[in-house]
Amino acid sequence: MEYIYASLMLHGAKKEINEENLKKVLEAAGVQVDEVRVKALVAALQQVNIDDVLKSAAAAPVAVAAAPAAQPAAEQKPKEEEKKAEAKEEEEKKELSEEELASGLGALFGGP
């Protein structure tokens, strides 16, 4: 994803998206540069009008982003309830009954 962001930064700065410029941006951001990925991205972007892509994509994510934001709040409660139930089950497993303790001690000392 860093490679895409770097190319968008170059585009926004009105700089040519080429291997050298892309490497400079990635290195400045502290990203380890993969030569193959840089070459592939530069080659792929030569066929693309980035302005057109940005214009067509600008409206779509807004509508899509609103729906998932509402879902996690609704899904969060069941997940919290599941976590509480799991924690309770684990506690119950940890708590041994007196009979279980007695049978364990009996096994240690040769009892039934």
Tab-separated table of N, CA and C in Angstrom:
chain	number	residue	atom	x	y	z
A	1	MET	N	0.821	-1.180	0.000
A	1	MET	CA	0.000	0.000	0.000
A	1	MET	C	0.872	1.254	0.000
A	2	GLU	N	2.051	1.136	0.614
A	2	GLU	CA	2.942	2.288	0.664
A	2	GLU	C	3.310	2.759	-0.738
A	3	TYR	N	3.435	1.800	-1.650
A	3	TYR	CA	3.831	2.125	-3.014
A	3	TYR	C	2.750	2.969	-3.706
A	4	ILE	N	1.505	2.617	-3.468
A	4	ILE	CA	0.394	3.367	-4.053
A	4	ILE	C	0.368	4.787	-3.482
A	5	TYR	N	0.496	4.876	-2.154
A	5	TYR	CA	0.488	6.192	-1.522
A	5	TYR	C	1.637	7.056	-2.039
A	6	ALA	N	2.801	6.440	-2.195
A	6	ALA	CA	3.954	7.187	-2.707
A	6	ALA	C	3.679	7.706	-4.110
A	7	SER	N	3.060	6.870	-4.943
A	7	SER	CA	2.756	7.314	-6.306
A	7	SER	C	1.713	8.435	-6.289
A	8	LEU	N	0.750	8.362	-5.389
A	8	LEU	CA	-0.245	9.432	-5.275
A	8	LEU	C	0.392	10.733	-4.780
A	9	MET	N	1.374	10.597	-3.890
A	9	MET	CA	2.081	11.791	-3.417
A	9	MET	C	2.828	12.453	-4.572
A	10	LEU	N	3.483	11.634	-5.380
A	10	LEU	CA	4.188	12.180	-6.537
A	10	LEU	C	3.219	12.856	-7.491
A	11	HIS	N	2.107	12.222	-7.735
A	11	HIS	CA	1.101	12.793	-8.628
A	11	HIS	C	0.590	14.123	-8.081
A	12	GLY	N	0.284	14.139	-6.792
A	12	GLY	CA	-0.214	15.365	-6.166
A	12	GLY	C	0.802	16.495	-6.199
A	13	ALA	N	2.080	16.140	-6.167
A	13	ALA	CA	3.142	17.149	-6.209
A	13	ALA	C	3.505	17.513	-7.648
A	14	LYS	N	2.765	16.944	-8.590
A	14	LYS	CA	3.004	17.198	-10.018
A	14	LYS	C	4.403	16.745	-10.456
A	15	LYS	N	4.878	15.667	-9.816
A	15	LYS	CA	6.169	15.073	-10.174
A	15	LYS	C	5.912	13.850	-11.035
A	16	GLU	N	6.872	13.542	-11.882
A	16	GLU	CA	6.747	12.366	-12.737
A	16	GLU	C	6.821	11.104	-11.883
A	17	ILE	N	5.938	10.160	-12.164
A	17	ILE	CA	5.962	8.890	-11.445
A	17	ILE	C	6.886	7.955	-12.221
A	18	ASN	N	8.129	7.934	-11.766
A	18	ASN	CA	9.113	7.032	-12.365
A	18	ASN	C	9.814	6.283	-11.238
A	19	GLU	N	10.659	5.339	-11.612
A	19	GLU	CA	11.305	4.497	-10.601
A	19	GLU	C	12.140	5.319	-9.625
A	20	GLU	N	12.907	6.252	-10.133
A	20	GLU	CA	13.795	7.046	-9.282
A	20	GLU	C	12.998	7.860	-8.262
A	21	ASN	N	11.977	8.561	-8.717
A	21	ASN	CA	11.171	9.389	-7.807
A	21	ASN	C	10.416	8.533	-6.792
A	22	LEU	N	9.890	7.428	-7.250
A	22	LEU	CA	9.152	6.542	-6.351
A	22	LEU	C	10.072	5.988	-5.264
A	23	LYS	N	11.279	5.592	-5.643
A	23	LYS	CA	12.244	5.084	-4.659
A	23	LYS	C	12.586	6.157	-3.629
A	24	LYS	N	12.770	7.390	-4.080
A	24	LYS	CA	13.110	8.483	-3.164
A	24	LYS	C	12.022	8.684	-2.120
A	25	VAL	N	10.777	8.679	-2.567
A	25	VAL	CA	9.663	8.885	-1.635
A	25	VAL	C	9.583	7.720	-0.644
A	26	LEU	N	9.703	6.504	-1.138
A	26	LEU	CA	9.620	5.334	-0.265
A	26	LEU	C	10.759	5.321	0.755
A	27	GLU	N	11.961	5.610	0.298
A	27	GLU	CA	13.107	5.627	1.207
A	27	GLU	C	12.956	6.727	2.253
A	28	ALA	N	12.443	7.880	1.842
A	28	ALA	CA	12.229	8.975	2.788
A	28	ALA	C	11.200	8.596	3.850
A	29	ALA	N	10.280	7.727	3.475
A	29	ALA	CA	9.255	7.275	4.421
A	29	ALA	C	9.739	6.101	5.268
A	30	GLY	N	10.950	5.641	5.002
A	30	GLY	CA	11.491	4.533	5.790
A	30	GLY	C	11.029	3.170	5.324
A	31	VAL	N	10.557	3.076	4.091
A	31	VAL	CA	10.077	1.810	3.545
A	31	VAL	C	11.221	1.122	2.819
A	32	GLN	N	11.372	-0.167	3.069
A	32	GLN	CA	12.389	-0.934	2.347
A	32	GLN	C	11.896	-1.127	0.919
A	33	VAL	N	12.664	-0.656	-0.041
A	33	VAL	CA	12.244	-0.632	-1.437
A	33	VAL	C	12.459	-1.993	-2.085
A	34	ASP	N	11.427	-2.466	-2.755
A	34	ASP	CA	11.475	-3.702	-3.540
A	34	ASP	C	11.493	-3.286	-5.011
A	35	GLU	N	12.622	-3.488	-5.654
A	35	GLU	CA	12.819	-3.038	-7.033
A	35	GLU	C	11.740	-3.580	-7.976
A	36	VAL	N	11.370	-4.832	-7.787
A	36	VAL	CA	10.382	-5.456	-8.668
A	36	VAL	C	9.035	-4.767	-8.534
A	37	ARG	N	8.637	-4.487	-7.305
A	37	ARG	CA	7.353	-3.813	-7.083
A	37	ARG	C	7.359	-2.403	-7.656
A	38	VAL	N	8.493	-1.719	-7.518
A	38	VAL	CA	8.600	-0.360	-8.058
A	38	VAL	C	8.436	-0.390	-9.571
A	39	LYS	N	9.158	-1.298	-10.226
A	39	LYS	CA	9.085	-1.396	-11.686
A	39	LYS	C	7.675	-1.764	-12.144
A	40	ALA	N	7.053	-2.695	-11.437
A	40	ALA	CA	5.703	-3.123	-11.815
A	40	ALA	C	4.700	-1.982	-11.665
A	41	LEU	N	4.801	-1.246	-10.586
A	41	LEU	CA	3.868	-0.146	-10.360
A	41	LEU	C	4.054	0.954	-11.408
A	42	VAL	N	5.297	1.319	-11.673
A	42	VAL	CA	5.564	2.358	-12.662
A	42	VAL	C	5.033	1.922	-14.027
A	43	ALA	N	5.254	0.657	-14.381
A	43	ALA	CA	4.766	0.149	-15.667
A	43	ALA	C	3.245	0.162	-15.721
A	44	ALA	N	2.603	-0.225	-14.641
A	44	ALA	CA	1.139	-0.262	-14.614
A	44	ALA	C	0.546	1.143	-14.684
A	45	LEU	N	1.183	2.089	-14.031
A	45	LEU	CA	0.642	3.443	-13.994
A	45	LEU	C	0.858	4.212	-15.292
A	46	GLN	N	1.738	3.732	-16.154
A	46	GLN	CA	1.933	4.390	-17.444
A	46	GLN	C	0.675	4.314	-18.294
A	47	GLN	N	-0.146	3.317	-18.063
A	47	GLN	CA	-1.365	3.105	-18.845
A	47	GLN	C	-2.588	3.786	-18.215
A	48	VAL	N	-2.402	4.446	-17.073
A	48	VAL	CA	-3.542	4.954	-16.305
A	48	VAL	C	-3.516	6.480	-16.239
A	49	ASN	N	-4.699	7.078	-16.397
A	49	ASN	CA	-4.853	8.508	-16.155
A	49	ASN	C	-5.307	8.653	-14.704
A	50	ILE	N	-4.398	9.013	-13.851
A	50	ILE	CA	-4.675	9.042	-12.413
A	50	ILE	C	-5.776	10.044	-12.072
A	51	ASP	N	-5.823	11.166	-12.746
A	51	ASP	CA	-6.878	12.158	-12.477
A	51	ASP	C	-8.265	11.567	-12.710
A	52	ASP	N	-8.427	10.822	-13.795
A	52	ASP	CA	-9.724	10.196	-14.078
A	52	ASP	C	-10.087	9.164	-13.024
A	53	VAL	N	-9.111	8.387	-12.618
A	53	VAL	CA	-9.359	7.355	-11.610
A	53	VAL	C	-9.761	8.001	-10.291
A	54	LEU	N	-9.069	9.050	-9.897
A	54	LEU	CA	-9.395	9.727	-8.640
A	54	LEU	C	-10.779	10.360	-8.680
A	55	LYS	N	-11.134	10.943	-9.812
A	55	LYS	CA	-12.462	11.550	-9.935
A	55	LYS	C	-13.569	10.508	-9.845
A	56	SER	N	-13.381	9.376	-10.524
A	56	SER	CA	-14.421	8.346	-10.505
A	56	SER	C	-14.500	7.634	-9.161
A	57	ALA	N	-13.384	7.558	-8.455
A	57	ALA	CA	-13.366	6.858	-7.169
A	57	ALA	C	-13.732	7.762	-6.002
A	58	ALA	N	-13.704	9.048	-6.186
A	58	ALA	CA	-13.925	9.980	-5.081
A	58	ALA	C	-15.299	9.832	-4.442
A	59	ALA	N	-16.338	9.607	-5.217
A	59	ALA	CA	-17.686	9.517	-4.665
A	59	ALA	C	-18.001	8.131	-4.111
A	60	ALA	N	-17.477	7.095	-4.684
A	60	ALA	CA	-17.817	5.730	-4.290
A	60	ALA	C	-17.424	5.369	-2.861
A	61	PRO	N	-16.214	5.629	-2.386
A	61	PRO	CA	-15.858	5.215	-1.031
A	61	PRO	C	-16.661	5.894	0.060
A	62	VAL	N	-17.174	7.090	-0.172
A	62	VAL	CA	-17.933	7.789	0.858
A	62	VAL	C	-19.201	7.021	1.197
A	63	ALA	N	-19.913	6.570	0.187
A	63	ALA	CA	-21.154	5.831	0.418
A	63	ALA	C	-20.870	4.475	1.046
A	64	VAL	N	-19.832	3.823	0.630
A	64	VAL	CA	-19.484	2.508	1.161
A	64	VAL	C	-18.944	2.621	2.574
A	65	ALA	N	-18.190	3.648	2.868
A	65	ALA	CA	-17.566	3.794	4.179
A	65	ALA	C	-18.591	4.024	5.279
A	66	ALA	N	-19.711	4.632	4.966
A	66	ALA	CA	-20.712	4.914	5.988
A	66	ALA	C	-21.376	3.645	6.504
A	67	ALA	N	-21.621	2.688	5.654
A	67	ALA	CA	-22.295	1.467	6.079
A	67	ALA	C	-21.451	0.619	7.024
A	68	PRO	N	-20.184	0.329	6.729
A	68	PRO	CA	-19.399	-0.477	7.660
A	68	PRO	C	-19.183	0.199	9.007
A	69	ALA	N	-19.185	1.511	9.050
A	69	ALA	CA	-18.983	2.196	10.316
A	69	ALA	C	-20.115	1.891	11.289
A	70	ALA	N	-21.316	1.707	10.777
A	70	ALA	CA	-22.455	1.412	11.640
A	70	ALA	C	-22.440	-0.038	12.103
A	71	GLN	N	-21.920	-0.931	11.308
A	71	GLN	CA	-21.929	-2.348	11.647
A	71	GLN	C	-21.115	-2.704	12.878
A	72	PRO	N	-19.883	-2.226	13.028
A	72	PRO	CA	-19.107	-2.661	14.174
A	72	PRO	C	-19.767	-2.374	15.511
A	73	ALA	N	-20.470	-1.266	15.629
A	73	ALA	CA	-21.136	-0.967	16.892
A	73	ALA	C	-22.195	-2.014	17.198
A	74	ALA	N	-22.922	-2.432	16.175
A	74	ALA	CA	-23.955	-3.447	16.373
A	74	ALA	C	-23.334	-4.806	16.627
A	75	GLU	N	-22.234	-5.101	15.954
A	75	GLU	CA	-21.585	-6.398	16.119
A	75	GLU	C	-20.738	-6.458	17.376
A	76	GLN	N	-20.377	-5.325	17.912
A	76	GLN	CA	-19.471	-5.285	19.047
A	76	GLN	C	-20.118	-5.883	20.291
A	77	LYS	N	-21.390	-5.645	20.510
A	77	LYS	CA	-22.053	-6.171	21.694
A	77	LYS	C	-22.046	-7.691	21.727
A	78	PRO	N	-22.411	-8.379	20.633
A	78	PRO	CA	-22.345	-9.834	20.693
A	78	PRO	C	-20.919	-10.343	20.921
A	79	LYS	N	-19.943	-9.683	20.344
A	79	LYS	CA	-18.559	-10.105	20.554
A	79	LYS	C	-18.161	-9.947	22.009
A	80	GLU	N	-18.586	-8.838	22.632
A	80	GLU	CA	-18.279	-8.627	24.035
A	80	GLU	C	-18.956	-9.691	24.893
A	81	GLU	N	-20.200	-10.029	24.546
A	81	GLU	CA	-20.919	-11.058	25.284
A	81	GLU	C	-20.241	-12.412	25.124
A	82	GLU	N	-19.755	-12.700	23.921
A	82	GLU	CA	-19.044	-13.954	23.684
A	82	GLU	C	-17.774	-14.012	24.519
A	83	LYS	N	-17.047	-12.905	24.580
A	83	LYS	CA	-15.813	-12.866	25.366
A	83	LYS	C	-16.116	-13.104	26.844
A	84	LYS	N	-17.193	-12.473	27.335
A	84	LYS	CA	-17.565	-12.658	28.739
A	84	LYS	C	-17.942	-14.112	29.013
A	85	ALA	N	-18.675	-14.724	28.067
A	85	ALA	CA	-19.072	-16.119	28.239
A	85	ALA	C	-17.857	-17.030	28.226
A	86	GLU	N	-16.915	-16.756	27.335
A	86	GLU	CA	-15.701	-17.561	27.276
A	86	GLU	C	-14.888	-17.417	28.561
A	87	ALA	N	-14.802	-16.210	29.069
A	87	ALA	CA	-14.055	-15.972	30.303
A	87	ALA	C	-14.710	-16.715	31.465
A	88	LYS	N	-16.036	-16.710	31.486
A	88	LYS	CA	-16.752	-17.406	32.554
A	88	LYS	C	-16.517	-18.912	32.476
A	89	GLU	N	-16.539	-19.448	31.259
A	89	GLU	CA	-16.289	-20.879	31.081
A	89	GLU	C	-14.883	-21.245	31.533
A	90	GLU	N	-13.924	-20.408	31.236
A	90	GLU	CA	-12.552	-20.674	31.649
A	90	GLU	C	-12.430	-20.659	33.167
A	91	GLU	N	-13.118	-19.722	33.812
A	91	GLU	CA	-13.088	-19.665	35.268
A	91	GLU	C	-13.702	-20.915	35.870
A	92	GLU	N	-14.798	-21.376	35.271
A	92	GLU	CA	-15.451	-22.577	35.770
A	92	GLU	C	-14.542	-23.786	35.621
A	93	LYS	N	-13.804	-23.838	34.543
A	93	LYS	CA	-12.868	-24.946	34.342
A	93	LYS	C	-11.755	-24.911	35.374
A	94	LYS	N	-11.332	-23.701	35.742
A	94	LYS	CA	-10.253	-23.558	36.709
A	94	LYS	C	-10.701	-23.960	38.107
A	95	GLU	N	-11.942	-23.666	38.429
A	95	GLU	CA	-12.460	-23.995	39.756
A	95	GLU	C	-12.762	-25.491	39.811
A	96	LEU	N	-12.081	-26.171	40.671
A	96	LEU	CA	-12.306	-27.601	40.816
A	96	LEU	C	-13.224	-27.851	42.001
A	97	SER	N	-14.064	-28.832	41.855
A	97	SER	CA	-14.944	-29.176	42.968
A	97	SER	C	-14.123	-29.899	44.039
A	98	GLU	N	-14.690	-29.980	45.248
A	98	GLU	CA	-13.998	-30.667	46.345
A	98	GLU	C	-13.766	-32.133	46.007
A	99	GLU	N	-14.725	-32.735	45.302
A	99	GLU	CA	-14.581	-34.145	44.935
A	99	GLU	C	-13.406	-34.336	43.972
A	100	GLU	N	-13.282	-33.419	43.015
A	100	GLU	CA	-12.178	-33.511	42.067
A	100	GLU	C	-10.839	-33.337	42.773
A	101	LEU	N	-10.798	-32.409	43.723
A	101	LEU	CA	-9.569	-32.214	44.489
A	101	LEU	C	-9.237	-33.447	45.324
A	102	ALA	N	-10.261	-34.015	45.951
A	102	ALA	CA	-10.043	-35.196	46.791
A	102	ALA	C	-9.564	-36.371	45.948
A	103	SER	N	-10.156	-36.569	44.786
A	103	SER	CA	-9.727	-37.692	43.948
A	103	SER	C	-8.310	-37.452	43.441
A	104	GLY	N	-7.950	-36.223	43.170
A	104	GLY	CA	-6.582	-35.927	42.749
A	104	GLY	C	-5.583	-36.183	43.857
A	105	LEU	N	-5.920	-35.795	45.073
A	105	LEU	CA	-5.043	-36.047	46.211
A	105	LEU	C	-4.957	-37.530	46.510
A	106	GLY	N	-6.083	-38.226	46.348
A	106	GLY	CA	-6.082	-39.674	46.597
A	106	GLY	C	-5.150	-40.382	45.624
A	107	ALA	N	-5.109	-39.937	44.379
A	107	ALA	CA	-4.231	-40.538	43.385
A	107	ALA	C	-2.770	-40.312	43.756
A	108	LEU	N	-2.489	-39.165	44.359
A	108	LEU	CA	-1.105	-38.884	44.770
A	108	LEU	C	-0.635	-39.816	45.891
A	109	PHE	N	-1.566	-40.120	46.785
A	109	PHE	CA	-1.188	-40.907	47.974
A	109	PHE	C	-1.673	-42.343	47.895
A	110	GLY	N	-2.004	-42.820	46.710
A	110	GLY	CA	-2.376	-44.193	46.541
A	110	GLY	C	-3.803	-44.518	46.913
A	111	GLY	N	-4.642	-43.547	47.039
A	111	GLY	CA	-6.030	-43.768	47.382
A	111	GLY	C	-6.851	-44.057	46.127
A	112	PRO	N	-8.182	-44.164	46.252
A	112	PRO	CA	-9.058	-44.515	45.127
A	112	PRO	C	-9.119	-43.491	44.077
